[in-house]
Short mmCIF file of C-alpha atoms and ligand atoms in Angstrom, two decimals:
data_model
loop_
_atom_site.label_atom_id
_atom_site.label_comp_id
_atom_site.label_asym_id
_atom_site.label_seq_id
_atom_site.Cartn_x
_atom_site.Cartn_y
_atom_site.Cartn_z
CA UNK A 862 -21.75 -6.14 0.47
CA UNK A 863 -23.29 -5.35 -2.90
CA UNK A 864 -21.43 -4.55 -6.13
CA UNK A 865 -24.30 -2.41 -7.44
CA UNK A 866 -23.80 1.33 -7.40
CA UNK A 867 -25.04 2.68 -4.07
CA UNK A 868 -26.20 6.16 -3.13
CA UNK A 869 -23.07 8.24 -2.64
CA UNK A 870 -22.16 8.54 1.01
CA UNK A 871 -18.91 9.87 2.42
CA UNK A 872 -18.71 7.92 5.68
CA UNK A 873 -15.39 9.24 6.91
CA UNK A 874 -12.91 11.91 5.97
CA UNK A 875 -9.31 11.79 7.19
CA UNK A 876 -6.98 14.74 6.74
CA UNK A 877 -3.30 14.37 6.06
CA UNK A 878 -1.48 17.46 7.26
CA UNK A 879 1.56 18.33 5.19
CA UNK A 880 1.36 22.10 4.91
CA UNK A 881 0.69 23.12 1.33
CA UNK A 882 0.76 19.44 0.33
CA UNK A 883 -2.10 18.53 2.69
CA UNK A 884 -5.04 16.58 1.28
CA UNK A 885 -8.20 14.76 2.29
CA UNK A 886 -8.85 11.02 2.21
CA UNK A 887 -12.54 10.40 1.46
CA UNK A 888 -13.93 7.02 2.53
CA UNK A 889 -17.42 5.82 1.63
CA UNK A 890 -19.85 4.15 -0.73
CA UNK A 891 -20.81 5.11 -4.25
CA UNK A 892 -17.98 7.63 -4.42
CA UNK A 893 -16.66 6.87 -7.92
CA UNK A 894 -19.74 8.32 -9.55
CA UNK A 895 -20.32 11.08 -7.00
CA UNK A 896 -19.61 14.57 -8.37
CA UNK A 897 -18.96 15.83 -4.81
CA UNK A 898 -15.75 13.79 -4.71
CA UNK A 899 -14.32 15.42 -7.80
CA UNK A 900 -15.01 19.07 -7.05
CA UNK A 901 -12.24 21.49 -6.06
CA UNK A 902 -9.50 19.60 -7.87
CA UNK A 903 -6.79 21.65 -9.59
CA UNK A 904 -8.23 23.37 -12.68
CA UNK A 905 -7.04 21.67 -15.85
CA UNK A 906 -8.28 21.09 -19.37
CA UNK A 907 -7.58 17.35 -19.25
CA UNK A 908 -7.56 14.34 -16.99
CA UNK A 909 -5.77 11.04 -17.64
CA UNK A 910 -7.11 7.96 -15.89
CA UNK A 911 -4.47 5.26 -15.46
CA UNK A 912 -5.88 1.81 -14.77
CA UNK A 913 -5.18 -1.80 -15.63
CA UNK A 914 -6.74 -4.55 -17.71
CA UNK A 915 -8.65 -5.99 -14.72
CA UNK A 916 -9.94 -2.82 -13.07
CA UNK A 917 -10.71 -0.77 -16.20
CA UNK A 918 -13.57 -2.98 -17.43
CA UNK A 919 -15.13 -2.79 -13.95
CA UNK A 920 -14.81 0.87 -12.98
CA UNK A 921 -13.26 3.05 -15.70
CA UNK A 922 -16.54 4.13 -17.26
CA UNK A 923 -18.03 5.08 -13.92
CA UNK A 924 -15.08 7.29 -13.01
CA UNK A 925 -14.71 8.73 -16.51
CA UNK A 926 -18.42 9.60 -16.53
CA UNK A 927 -18.11 11.47 -13.24
CA UNK A 928 -15.03 13.36 -14.42
CA UNK A 929 -16.54 14.35 -17.75
CA UNK A 930 -18.35 17.32 -16.24
CA UNK A 931 -15.18 18.43 -14.50
CA UNK A 932 -12.57 18.21 -17.32
CA UNK A 933 -12.95 19.04 -21.02
CA UNK A 934 -11.11 15.88 -21.98
CA UNK A 935 -10.88 12.65 -20.03
CA UNK A 936 -8.25 10.32 -21.50
CA UNK A 937 -7.28 6.91 -20.23
CA UNK A 938 -4.50 4.38 -20.50
CA UNK A 939 -4.89 0.73 -19.55
CA UNK A 940 -1.77 -1.05 -18.30
CA UNK A 941 -1.16 -4.79 -18.10
CA UNK A 942 -2.11 -6.17 -14.68
CA UNK A 943 0.37 -7.40 -12.11
CA UNK A 944 3.38 -6.69 -9.94
CA UNK A 945 5.58 -8.13 -12.69
CA UNK A 946 4.60 -5.10 -14.81
CA UNK A 947 5.60 -2.51 -12.22
CA UNK A 948 8.58 -1.63 -14.39
CA UNK A 949 10.09 0.89 -16.79
CA UNK A 950 8.37 -0.50 -19.89
CA UNK A 951 4.91 -0.18 -18.35
CA UNK A 952 5.67 3.23 -16.85
CA UNK A 953 6.69 4.38 -20.30
CA UNK A 954 3.25 3.45 -21.63
CA UNK A 955 1.82 6.17 -19.36
CA UNK A 956 4.25 8.76 -20.76
CA UNK A 957 3.45 7.56 -24.31
CA UNK A 958 -0.27 8.14 -23.68
CA UNK A 959 0.26 11.55 -22.07
CA UNK A 960 2.41 12.73 -24.97
CA UNK A 961 0.19 11.18 -27.64
CA UNK A 962 -2.73 13.21 -26.25
CA UNK A 963 -0.56 16.33 -25.97
CA UNK A 964 -1.32 16.54 -22.27
CA UNK A 965 0.04 19.72 -20.72
CA UNK A 966 1.62 20.28 -17.31
CA UNK A 967 -1.77 20.95 -15.68
CA UNK A 968 -3.15 17.53 -16.61
CA UNK A 969 -4.48 15.68 -13.55
CA UNK A 970 -3.67 11.96 -13.42
CA UNK A 971 -6.08 9.55 -11.72
CA UNK A 972 -4.75 6.23 -10.42
CA UNK A 973 -7.68 3.80 -10.63
CA UNK A 974 -6.59 0.44 -9.25
CA UNK A 975 -4.55 -1.22 -6.56
CA UNK A 976 -1.14 -0.34 -5.22
CA UNK A 977 0.66 -1.25 -8.42
CA UNK A 978 -1.36 1.21 -10.50
CA UNK A 979 -1.17 3.77 -7.67
CA UNK A 980 2.62 3.56 -7.28
CA UNK A 981 3.21 3.75 -11.04
CA UNK A 982 0.73 6.56 -11.66
CA UNK A 983 2.21 8.54 -8.80
CA UNK A 984 5.71 8.06 -10.19
CA UNK A 985 4.53 9.06 -13.67
CA UNK A 986 2.91 12.17 -12.15
CA UNK A 987 6.14 13.00 -10.31
CA UNK A 988 8.14 12.81 -13.54
CA UNK A 989 5.86 14.04 -16.33
CA UNK A 990 6.88 17.59 -17.22
CA UNK A 991 8.72 17.59 -13.86
CA UNK A 992 5.52 17.03 -11.92
CA UNK A 993 1.77 17.12 -12.43
CA UNK A 994 -1.03 16.64 -9.87
CA UNK A 995 -2.56 13.23 -9.30
CA UNK A 996 -5.50 11.70 -7.46
CA UNK A 997 -5.45 8.25 -5.88
CA UNK A 998 -8.60 6.18 -6.46
CA UNK A 999 -7.61 2.92 -4.72
CA UNK A 1000 -9.70 -0.17 -5.49
CA UNK A 1001 -7.98 -2.79 -3.29
CA UNK A 1002 -8.13 -2.94 0.48
CA UNK A 1003 -4.34 -2.77 0.58
CA UNK A 1004 -4.29 0.40 -1.47
CA UNK A 1005 -7.10 1.99 0.56
CA UNK A 1006 -5.41 1.36 3.91
CA UNK A 1007 -1.84 2.01 2.90
CA UNK A 1008 -0.34 2.54 -0.54
CA UNK A 1009 -2.61 5.37 -1.75
CA UNK A 1010 -1.72 7.51 1.26
CA UNK A 1011 1.62 9.17 1.92
CA UNK A 1012 3.13 9.93 -1.47
CA UNK A 1013 5.58 7.07 -1.90
CA UNK A 1014 5.69 6.21 -5.60
CA UNK A 1015 7.94 3.71 -7.35
CA UNK A 1016 8.61 0.93 -9.79
CA UNK A 1017 10.58 -2.25 -9.08
CA UNK A 1018 14.09 -3.13 -10.23
CA UNK A 1019 15.01 -6.81 -10.73
CA UNK A 1020 17.51 -6.38 -7.87
CA UNK A 1021 15.13 -4.75 -5.43
CA UNK A 1022 11.55 -3.78 -4.84
CA UNK A 1023 10.39 -0.15 -5.20
CA UNK A 1024 14.00 0.89 -5.76
CA UNK A 1025 13.30 3.53 -8.41
CA UNK A 1026 10.83 6.17 -7.31
CA UNK A 1027 9.99 9.55 -5.84
CA UNK A 1028 8.01 11.17 -3.06
CA UNK A 1029 5.02 12.85 -4.69
CA UNK A 1030 1.84 13.45 -2.71
CA UNK A 1031 -1.57 13.02 -4.33
CA UNK A 1032 -3.97 15.96 -4.15
CA UNK A 1033 -6.79 13.69 -2.95
CA UNK A 1034 -7.49 10.05 -2.09
CA UNK A 1035 -10.97 8.67 -2.79
CA UNK A 1036 -11.66 5.22 -1.28
CA UNK A 1037 -14.89 3.83 -2.69
CA UNK A 1038 -15.63 0.79 -0.53
CA UNK A 1039 -18.05 -0.54 -3.16
CA UNK A 1040 -15.09 -1.45 -5.38
CA UNK A 1041 -13.95 -4.00 -2.80
CA UNK A 1042 -16.97 -6.17 -3.66
CA UNK A 1043 -15.20 -7.48 -6.79
CA UNK A 1044 -11.84 -8.04 -5.13
CA UNK A 1045 -10.69 -11.69 -5.11
CA UNK A 1046 -10.62 -13.19 -1.59
CA UNK A 1047 -6.85 -13.66 -1.75
CA UNK A 1048 -6.42 -9.93 -2.41
CA UNK A 1049 -8.74 -9.03 0.47
CA UNK A 1050 -6.55 -11.10 2.80
CA UNK A 1051 -3.45 -9.39 1.41
CA UNK A 1052 -4.99 -6.04 2.33
CA UNK A 1053 -5.71 -7.26 5.84
CA UNK A 1054 -1.96 -7.75 6.38
CA UNK A 1055 -1.43 -3.99 6.13
CA UNK A 1056 -4.44 -3.39 8.42
CA UNK A 1057 -3.08 -5.78 11.07
CA UNK A 1058 0.31 -4.05 10.81
CA UNK A 1059 -1.04 -0.86 12.42
CA UNK A 1060 -1.89 -2.69 15.66
CA UNK A 1061 1.51 -3.83 16.93
CA UNK A 1062 3.30 -0.72 15.64
CA UNK A 1063 0.88 1.95 16.86
CA UNK A 1064 -2.41 0.99 18.46
CA UNK A 1065 -3.10 -2.17 20.47
CA UNK A 1066 -6.75 -1.09 20.83
CA UNK A 1067 -7.01 -1.32 17.04
CA UNK A 1068 -5.49 -4.83 17.20
CA UNK A 1069 -8.28 -5.79 19.64
CA UNK A 1070 -10.82 -4.27 17.24
CA UNK A 1071 -9.42 -6.20 14.24
CA UNK A 1072 -9.57 -9.48 16.18
CA UNK A 1073 -13.18 -8.78 17.13
CA UNK A 1074 -14.21 -7.76 13.60
CA UNK A 1075 -12.15 -10.15 11.48
CA UNK A 1076 -15.20 -12.17 10.42
CA UNK A 1077 -17.05 -8.99 9.42
CA UNK A 1078 -14.02 -7.80 7.47
CA UNK A 1079 -13.68 -11.13 5.65
CA UNK A 1080 -17.43 -10.95 4.91
CA UNK A 1081 -16.82 -7.44 3.49
CA UNK A 1082 -19.36 -5.70 5.70
CA UNK A 1083 -19.28 -2.06 4.68
CA UNK A 1084 -19.27 -0.70 8.23
CA UNK A 1085 -16.32 -2.86 9.27
CA UNK A 1086 -14.37 -2.05 6.10
CA UNK A 1087 -15.06 1.66 6.53
CA UNK A 1088 -13.75 1.58 10.09
CA UNK A 1089 -10.65 -0.45 9.11
CA UNK A 1090 -9.83 1.99 6.30
CA UNK A 1091 -10.53 5.02 8.51
CA UNK A 1092 -8.34 3.95 11.43
CA UNK A 1093 -5.55 2.69 9.16
CA UNK A 1094 -5.49 5.96 7.24
CA UNK A 1095 -5.61 7.96 10.45
CA UNK A 1096 -2.55 6.15 11.83
CA UNK A 1097 -0.69 6.40 8.55
CA UNK A 1098 -1.57 10.10 8.17
CA UNK A 1099 -0.27 10.82 11.68
CA UNK A 1100 3.04 9.09 10.96
CA UNK A 1101 3.51 10.63 7.49
CA UNK A 1102 2.51 14.04 8.87
CA UNK A 1103 5.50 13.85 11.23
CA UNK A 1104 8.02 12.30 8.84
CA UNK A 1105 7.00 12.66 5.21
CA UNK A 1106 10.32 11.57 3.71
CA UNK A 1107 11.20 8.78 6.13
CA UNK A 1108 14.10 10.30 7.94
CA UNK A 1109 13.08 8.26 10.99
CA UNK A 1110 9.62 7.49 12.32
CA UNK A 1111 7.99 6.61 8.98
CA UNK A 1112 10.13 3.47 8.74
CA UNK A 1113 7.84 1.82 11.32
CA UNK A 1114 5.22 1.54 8.55
CA UNK A 1115 7.56 -1.01 7.01
CA UNK A 1116 7.00 -3.51 9.81
CA UNK A 1117 7.34 -6.96 8.22
CA UNK A 1118 8.51 -5.48 4.95
CA UNK A 1119 12.25 -6.25 5.21
CA UNK A 1120 11.52 -9.98 5.29
CA UNK A 1121 8.49 -9.50 3.01
CA UNK A 1122 10.35 -7.69 0.25
CA UNK A 1123 13.01 -10.43 0.30
CA UNK A 1124 10.27 -13.04 -0.20
CA UNK A 1125 8.77 -11.09 -3.10
CA UNK A 1126 12.09 -10.47 -4.85
CA UNK A 1127 13.45 -13.94 -4.05
CA UNK A 1128 10.46 -15.78 -5.52
CA UNK A 1129 10.04 -13.33 -8.41
CA UNK A 1130 7.56 -10.46 -8.21
CA UNK A 1131 3.95 -11.59 -8.37
CA UNK A 1132 4.50 -15.15 -7.08
CA UNK A 1133 3.38 -14.15 -3.57
CA UNK A 1134 1.17 -11.10 -3.21
CA UNK A 1135 2.78 -8.13 -1.49
CA UNK A 1136 0.33 -8.42 1.43
CA UNK A 1137 1.03 -12.14 1.78
CA UNK A 1138 4.76 -11.46 1.98
CA UNK A 1139 4.14 -8.67 4.53
CA UNK A 1140 1.88 -10.93 6.63
CA UNK A 1141 4.55 -13.61 6.81
CA UNK A 1142 7.24 -10.94 7.24
CA UNK A 1143 5.39 -9.59 10.29
CA UNK A 1144 5.45 -13.04 11.89
CA UNK A 1145 9.22 -13.17 11.27
CA UNK A 1146 9.67 -9.64 12.65
CA UNK A 1147 7.65 -10.59 15.75
CA UNK A 1148 9.94 -13.60 16.28
CA UNK A 1149 12.94 -11.32 15.86
CA UNK A 1150 11.52 -8.87 18.40
CA UNK A 1151 11.07 -11.71 20.87
CA UNK A 1152 14.62 -12.95 20.14
CA UNK A 1153 15.88 -9.48 20.99
CA UNK A 1154 14.06 -9.70 24.31
CA UNK A 1155 11.59 -6.92 23.47
CA UNK A 1156 8.24 -8.74 23.52
CA UNK A 1157 6.91 -11.94 25.04
CA UNK A 1158 5.81 -15.08 23.25
CA UNK A 1159 2.12 -14.35 23.95
CA UNK A 1160 2.23 -11.31 21.65
CA UNK A 1161 4.14 -13.23 18.96
CA UNK A 1162 1.51 -15.97 19.05
CA UNK A 1163 -1.35 -13.46 19.07
CA UNK A 1164 -0.13 -11.70 15.91
CA UNK A 1165 0.68 -15.04 14.26
CA UNK A 1166 -2.85 -16.34 14.97
CA UNK A 1167 -4.41 -13.19 13.52
CA UNK A 1168 -2.25 -13.28 10.38
CA UNK A 1169 -3.22 -16.93 9.84
CA UNK A 1170 -6.91 -16.27 10.53
CA UNK A 1171 -6.84 -13.46 7.96
CA UNK A 1172 -5.95 -16.11 5.35
CA UNK A 1173 -2.26 -15.23 5.11
CA UNK A 1174 0.84 -17.46 5.16
CA UNK A 1175 2.85 -17.57 8.39
CA UNK A 1176 5.76 -19.62 7.01
CA UNK A 1177 8.07 -18.17 4.37
CA UNK A 1178 9.49 -19.99 1.37
CA UNK A 1179 12.81 -21.82 1.91
CA UNK A 1180 15.03 -19.52 -0.11
CA UNK A 1181 17.96 -20.25 2.21
CA UNK A 1182 19.23 -17.86 4.88
CA UNK A 1183 22.12 -16.66 2.68
CA UNK A 1184 19.70 -15.64 -0.09
CA UNK A 1185 17.38 -13.88 2.38
CA UNK A 1186 20.33 -11.96 3.84
CA UNK A 1187 21.58 -11.01 0.38
CA UNK A 1188 18.15 -9.71 -0.60
CA UNK A 1189 17.60 -7.88 2.69
CA UNK A 1190 20.89 -5.97 2.28
CA UNK A 1191 19.27 -4.19 -0.71
CA UNK A 1192 16.47 -2.93 1.58
CA UNK A 1193 16.16 0.87 1.70
CA UNK A 1194 16.58 0.83 5.48
CA UNK A 1195 20.00 -0.86 5.18
CA UNK A 1196 22.94 1.37 6.06
CA UNK A 1197 26.38 0.55 4.64
CA UNK A 1198 25.20 -2.99 3.91
CA UNK A 1199 23.96 -3.51 7.48
CA UNK A 1200 20.37 -4.68 7.57
CA UNK A 1201 18.04 -2.76 9.90
CA UNK A 1202 14.73 -4.24 10.96
CA UNK A 1203 11.49 -2.73 12.15
CA UNK A 1204 10.89 -4.43 15.50
CA UNK A 1205 8.20 -4.14 18.14
CA UNK A 1206 9.85 -2.38 21.09
CA UNK A 1207 6.78 -2.87 23.26
CA UNK A 1208 3.10 -3.58 22.41
CA UNK A 1209 1.91 -0.72 20.20
CA UNK A 1210 5.35 0.83 19.70
CA UNK A 1211 7.89 0.07 16.98
CA UNK A 1212 11.50 1.03 16.31
CA UNK A 1213 14.24 0.29 13.81
CA UNK A 1214 17.45 -1.51 14.74
CA UNK A 1215 20.07 -3.95 13.50
CA UNK A 1216 19.96 -7.55 14.75
CA UNK A 1217 22.74 -10.09 15.25
CA UNK A 1218 23.09 -12.27 12.16
CA UNK A 1219 22.87 -15.60 14.10
CA UNK A 1220 19.49 -14.48 15.49
CA UNK A 1221 18.23 -13.53 12.02
CA UNK A 1222 19.36 -16.92 10.72
CA UNK A 1223 17.56 -18.64 13.62
CA UNK A 1224 14.34 -16.75 12.82
CA UNK A 1225 14.63 -17.65 9.12
CA UNK A 1226 15.22 -21.29 10.03
CA UNK A 1227 12.14 -21.35 12.31
CA UNK A 1228 9.83 -19.37 10.02
CA UNK A 1229 10.46 -20.95 6.61
CA UNK A 1230 9.25 -24.26 5.26
P1 LIG B 232 -2.32 -4.79 -7.07
O1 LIG B 232 -2.29 -3.38 -7.42
O2 LIG B 232 -1.52 -5.74 -7.89
O3 LIG B 232 -3.84 -5.27 -7.05
C1 LIG B 232 -4.13 -6.60 -6.73
C2 LIG B 232 -4.96 -7.30 -7.81
O4 LIG B 232 -6.32 -6.93 -7.65
C3 LIG B 232 -4.59 -6.94 -9.23
O5 LIG B 232 -4.75 -8.06 -10.06
C4 LIG B 232 -5.63 -5.88 -9.58
O6 LIG B 232 -5.84 -5.76 -10.97
C5 LIG B 232 -6.84 -6.42 -8.89
N1 LIG B 232 -7.84 -5.45 -8.52
C6 LIG B 232 -7.66 -4.20 -8.05
N2 LIG B 232 -8.81 -3.68 -7.66
C7 LIG B 232 -9.75 -4.59 -7.92
C8 LIG B 232 -11.16 -4.63 -7.72
N3 LIG B 232 -11.80 -3.64 -7.12
N4 LIG B 232 -11.83 -5.73 -8.12
C9 LIG B 232 -11.17 -6.78 -8.68
N5 LIG B 232 -9.85 -6.81 -8.86
C10 LIG B 232 -9.16 -5.73 -8.48
O7 LIG B 232 -1.85 -5.04 -5.55
P2 LIG B 232 -2.12 -4.24 -4.20
O8 LIG B 232 -2.10 -5.27 -3.15
O9 LIG B 232 -3.26 -3.34 -4.30
O10 LIG B 232 -0.83 -3.32 -4.06
C11 LIG B 232 0.45 -3.89 -3.94
C12 LIG B 232 1.46 -2.88 -4.41
O11 LIG B 232 1.40 -1.73 -3.57
C13 LIG B 232 2.87 -3.38 -4.33
O12 LIG B 232 3.54 -3.05 -5.51
C14 LIG B 232 3.46 -2.62 -3.16
O13 LIG B 232 4.84 -2.43 -3.28
C15 LIG B 232 2.72 -1.35 -3.21
N6 LIG B 232 2.66 -0.64 -1.93
C16 LIG B 232 2.99 0.66 -1.92
C17 LIG B 232 2.92 1.39 -0.76
C18 LIG B 232 3.20 2.86 -0.77
O14 LIG B 232 3.27 3.45 0.30
N7 LIG B 232 3.34 3.47 -1.91
C19 LIG B 232 2.49 0.76 0.43
C20 LIG B 232 2.14 -0.58 0.38
C21 LIG B 232 2.22 -1.27 -0.81
N1 LIG B 233 4.04 1.66 3.26
C1 LIG B 233 5.12 2.31 3.93
C2 LIG B 233 5.09 3.78 3.82
O1 LIG B 233 4.24 4.35 3.20
O2 LIG B 233 5.96 4.40 4.36
#
């Protein structure tokens, strides 16, 4: 895959159907600089691109150049990079920039970066003047297959991940696969965790496809990446279309996340990547599903092998079962302090249920080192 600017080509378009909040997800090459991607956005005098100190030097100019013909003013704000900065202080820097430029309530925000930038920009858009439109321009695999779609926005609290946030749908998602050329290998693997997730929860045929195309994905072949992003977005769009605000079904998208969020919070945000924690969390959730008698060992081993082959950890850090349990009680799926886990009910179908504490402790004992 080349990092040079390619001829613009929209390879796939996925629709997310949410009534008047519906929007398209554009997937392709050369999209950042393609005027076609930026037409038909809400009319506004100004745009504000939110990015970070790693992504801005790579892609800000290209996006700003393309938006110049569309908005009279194109402002930007560059945030510090990292999960550790997904907090109030950094969010406030976005509000400072919007107010310093006297941005009005029509201003369109553009989230140019990974999931951290996307979640924070979305939350800023939900709050600024009680809500302004925003566009997701995800530049990590994880953000393209998951976080940019569905309207969950948030910042972290020291006591729990993504605890302060809002539902606020973007008006468009533009996934330029070319940006993945500069992604560090560790981040590519982290993104693959969220791709793999869609197999056991929704589509075993997709799990077969991922296994067959893992080498192509790790080699960043555009066709394979395009297909992985397309199918992931399609599955996510179908789930979010049925349960936008997670009153039920949408929770299945958090497969592996109950354990994963505990790893992230327990080690301190940024120590393990979100995708790494989710990859390992999925292995734990598979073991839990087997312990509950829902799936056989062959499926547990299959998912574990794939997670490992994607370059992700399959053993969690030894935080101690008590600490894991304490952290998991803060999970948003918990009810009255009772932890609820996303489990695989049968291959390709997930559900949410509590699990006996001795079984959870056994899984934590087996899956941490
Ligand atoms: P990230 O945003 O921290 O990006 C990973 C790293 O890659 C960062 O250092 C970033 O600066 C860098 N980067 C981004 N694009 C790059 C590029 N093209 N080239 C080189 N470097 C690049 O992490 P992430 O994995 O994208 O997202 C994780 C975040 O997403 C977590 O905070 C997680 O909670 C959130 N998330 C949200 C949802 C949701 O539904 N809203 C879903 C999943 C994850
Ligand atoms: N990533 C989980 C969700 O969007 O619901």
